[in-house]
XYZ file of N, CA, C and O in Angstrom:
272
model
N 57.951 -41.318 67.826
C 56.652 -41.231 67.094
C 56.788 -41.231 65.603
O 57.561 -40.567 64.949
N 56.167 -41.919 65.029
C 56.255 -42.062 63.426
C 55.744 -40.759 63.036
O 54.933 -40.124 63.271
N 56.750 -40.503 61.828
C 56.025 -39.406 60.655
C 54.979 -40.023 60.014
O 54.930 -40.860 59.270
N 53.994 -39.220 59.717
C 52.769 -39.351 59.019
C 52.946 -38.395 57.517
O 52.961 -37.390 57.657
N 52.794 -39.345 56.584
C 52.754 -38.654 55.244
C 51.643 -39.283 54.420
O 51.784 -40.659 54.276
N 50.737 -38.587 54.083
C 49.656 -39.287 52.931
C 49.101 -40.276 54.070
O 48.881 -41.309 53.280
N 48.787 -40.121 55.155
C 47.985 -41.166 55.909
C 48.856 -42.453 56.006
O 48.296 -43.398 56.463
N 50.089 -42.518 55.816
C 50.924 -43.474 56.198
C 52.050 -43.053 57.263
O 52.278 -41.972 57.259
N 52.045 -44.007 58.206
C 53.049 -43.844 59.256
C 54.512 -44.487 58.833
O 54.531 -45.320 58.347
N 55.514 -43.523 59.026
C 57.055 -43.917 58.639
C 57.709 -43.872 60.048
O 57.622 -42.894 60.557
N 58.488 -44.879 60.193
C 59.359 -45.103 61.163
C 60.913 -44.521 60.966
O 61.348 -45.371 59.798
N 61.302 -44.180 61.671
C 62.813 -43.579 61.506
C 63.830 -44.681 62.118
O 63.389 -45.798 62.583
N 65.082 -44.702 61.609
C 66.064 -45.662 62.117
C 66.142 -46.029 63.445
O 66.080 -47.273 64.014
N 66.009 -45.088 64.077
C 66.126 -45.154 65.611
C 64.940 -45.921 66.193
O 65.224 -47.006 66.923
N 63.832 -45.528 65.737
C 62.426 -46.267 66.184
C 62.579 -47.919 65.824
O 61.971 -48.598 66.345
N 63.106 -48.211 64.451
C 62.981 -49.365 64.111
C 63.803 -50.074 64.832
O 63.623 -51.513 65.253
N 65.128 -49.673 65.091
C 66.153 -50.185 65.902
C 65.571 -50.775 67.265
O 66.016 -51.735 67.676
N 64.939 -49.829 67.993
C 64.346 -50.260 69.100
C 63.242 -51.493 69.073
O 63.176 -51.955 69.938
N 62.061 -51.157 68.241
C 61.423 -52.370 67.798
C 61.791 -53.533 67.643
O 61.445 -54.675 68.239
N 63.061 -53.764 66.756
C 63.473 -55.022 66.342
C 64.685 -55.565 67.308
O 65.037 -56.604 67.334
N 65.244 -54.370 68.318
C 66.337 -54.920 68.969
C 67.773 -54.949 68.375
O 68.569 -55.982 68.968
N 67.894 -54.510 67.245
C 69.075 -54.353 66.291
C 69.618 -53.006 66.386
O 68.939 -51.937 66.513
N 70.902 -52.752 66.107
C 71.625 -51.649 65.884
C 71.267 -50.817 64.858
O 70.739 -51.119 63.719
N 71.504 -49.401 64.966
C 71.244 -48.618 63.913
C 72.154 -48.731 62.654
O 71.480 -48.606 61.528
N 73.263 -49.345 62.908
C 74.167 -49.582 61.725
C 73.495 -50.822 61.244
O 73.518 -50.633 59.983
N 73.070 -51.861 61.703
C 72.575 -52.558 61.057
C 71.203 -52.376 60.101
O 71.027 -52.975 59.070
N 70.523 -51.634 60.646
C 69.112 -51.191 60.024
C 69.666 -50.365 58.449
O 69.096 -50.723 57.614
N 70.751 -49.490 58.845
C 71.304 -48.948 57.600
C 71.916 -49.835 56.560
O 71.621 -49.513 55.381
N 72.583 -50.897 57.175
C 73.162 -51.803 56.327
C 72.087 -52.475 55.327
O 72.120 -52.597 54.293
N 70.931 -52.940 56.031
C 69.852 -53.544 55.517
C 69.224 -52.555 54.467
O 68.801 -53.022 53.349
N 68.830 -51.328 54.630
C 68.546 -50.556 53.442
C 69.201 -50.461 52.487
O 69.165 -50.459 51.256
N 70.649 -50.212 52.690
C 71.507 -49.962 51.670
C 71.895 -51.226 50.643
O 72.050 -51.076 49.641
N 71.701 -52.404 51.455
C 71.654 -53.590 50.585
C 70.333 -54.192 50.148
O 70.380 -55.230 49.237
N 69.123 -53.374 50.403
C 68.002 -53.900 49.945
C 67.212 -54.986 50.546
O 66.205 -55.253 50.217
N 67.955 -55.300 51.662
C 67.290 -56.460 52.501
C 65.993 -56.090 53.169
O 65.132 -56.591 53.592
N 66.063 -54.824 53.622
C 64.840 -54.006 54.204
C 64.297 -52.804 53.171
O 65.412 -52.170 52.849
N 63.043 -52.745 52.974
C 62.758 -51.659 51.912
C 62.517 -50.395 53.173
O 61.910 -50.227 54.272
N 62.828 -49.296 52.478
C 62.969 -47.923 53.211
C 62.874 -46.830 51.967
O 63.055 -46.987 50.828
N 62.461 -45.723 52.418
C 62.617 -44.693 51.678
C 63.234 -43.321 52.533
O 63.435 -43.459 53.536
N 63.776 -42.671 51.931
C 64.651 -41.321 52.112
C 63.696 -39.959 52.131
O 63.235 -39.663 50.846
N 63.186 -39.703 53.388
C 62.417 -38.296 53.401
C 63.352 -37.279 54.013
O 63.677 -37.461 55.214
N 63.636 -36.454 53.032
C 64.683 -35.227 53.529
C 65.892 -36.008 53.685
O 66.621 -36.575 52.587
N 66.907 -35.779 54.744
C 67.832 -36.531 54.758
C 68.118 -37.800 55.668
O 68.927 -38.329 56.089
N 66.835 -38.396 56.216
C 66.991 -39.574 56.980
C 66.000 -40.584 56.006
O 65.123 -40.523 55.396
N 66.368 -41.978 56.663
C 65.541 -43.061 56.018
C 64.366 -43.264 57.018
O 64.657 -43.179 58.014
N 63.334 -44.052 56.261
C 62.194 -44.391 56.942
C 61.579 -45.609 56.420
O 61.968 -45.592 55.292
N 60.875 -46.302 57.120
C 60.295 -47.481 56.878
C 58.541 -47.623 57.303
O 58.620 -47.049 58.364
N 57.853 -48.062 56.533
C 56.549 -48.372 57.008
C 56.393 -49.567 57.843
O 57.503 -50.602 57.842
N 55.401 -49.614 58.527
C 55.011 -50.724 59.272
C 55.050 -52.143 58.633
O 55.534 -53.084 58.745
N 54.223 -52.040 57.255
C 54.287 -53.294 56.224
C 55.580 -53.406 55.883
O 55.737 -54.696 55.867
N 56.481 -52.685 55.509
C 57.724 -52.908 55.239
C 58.661 -53.594 56.354
O 59.262 -54.657 56.077
N 58.331 -53.340 57.596
C 59.136 -53.868 58.787
C 58.354 -55.273 58.915
O 59.078 -56.246 59.168
N 57.240 -55.582 58.572
C 56.466 -56.765 58.863
C 56.960 -57.772 57.848
O 57.370 -59.035 58.003
N 57.130 -57.357 56.579
C 57.576 -57.896 55.448
C 58.945 -58.439 55.730
O 59.420 -59.513 55.212
N 59.705 -57.898 56.375
C 61.088 -57.965 56.647
C 61.222 -59.021 57.808
O 61.779 -60.209 57.621
N 60.410 -58.965 58.830
C 60.253 -60.030 59.439
C 59.779 -61.362 59.105
O 60.338 -62.439 59.438
N 58.915 -61.379 58.224
C 58.116 -62.424 57.671
C 59.383 -62.979 56.764
O 59.484 -64.248 56.821
N 59.989 -62.526 55.967
C 61.079 -62.776 55.083
C 62.122 -63.445 56.204
O 63.066 -64.676 55.769
N 62.714 -62.858 57.260
C 63.519 -63.517 58.316
C 63.111 -64.994 58.781
O 64.113 -65.809 59.134
N 61.776 -64.798 59.016
C 61.364 -66.290 59.848
C 60.835 -67.292 58.950
O 60.953 -68.569 59.254
N 60.827 -67.325 57.713
C 60.509 -68.265 56.482
C 61.678 -68.945 56.390
O 62.822 -68.770 56.361
N 61.477 -70.402 56.199
C 62.827 -71.347 56.234
C 63.253 -71.168 54.659
O 62.514 -70.751 53.868
N 64.397 -71.436 54.593
C 65.189 -71.285 53.523
C 65.149 -72.509 52.790
O 64.726 -73.613 53.257
N 65.026 -72.361 51.455
C 65.008 -73.471 50.502
C 66.334 -74.187 50.738
O 67.358 -74.132 50.983
N 66.005 -75.676 51.020
C 66.800 -76.655 51.108
C 67.579 -77.385 49.933
O 66.378 -77.498 48.936
N 68.462 -77.686 49.866
C 68.847 -78.661 48.292
C 68.006 -79.764 48.299
O 67.887 -80.510 49.177
N 67.759 -80.147 47.118
C 67.212 -81.083 46.858
C 68.245 -82.381 46.623
O 69.138 -82.120 46.034
N 67.803 -83.465 46.924
C 68.675 -84.489 46.854
C 68.448 -85.397 45.424
O 67.439 -85.407 45.084
């Protein structure tokens, strides 16, 4: 169940890993490298639905190809 702070829902690492089907360790790596946006509330990392959607959008966009 997401944590609600100032009317925004925040998902913890376990919830995010279940949603995306990737490991907790991978999510932590994404947070630490800046690949996924997250905030630390207390001693745990959280991310909003918007941040998760932005991450997924970034992963599905085609990468720039080299110009000839």
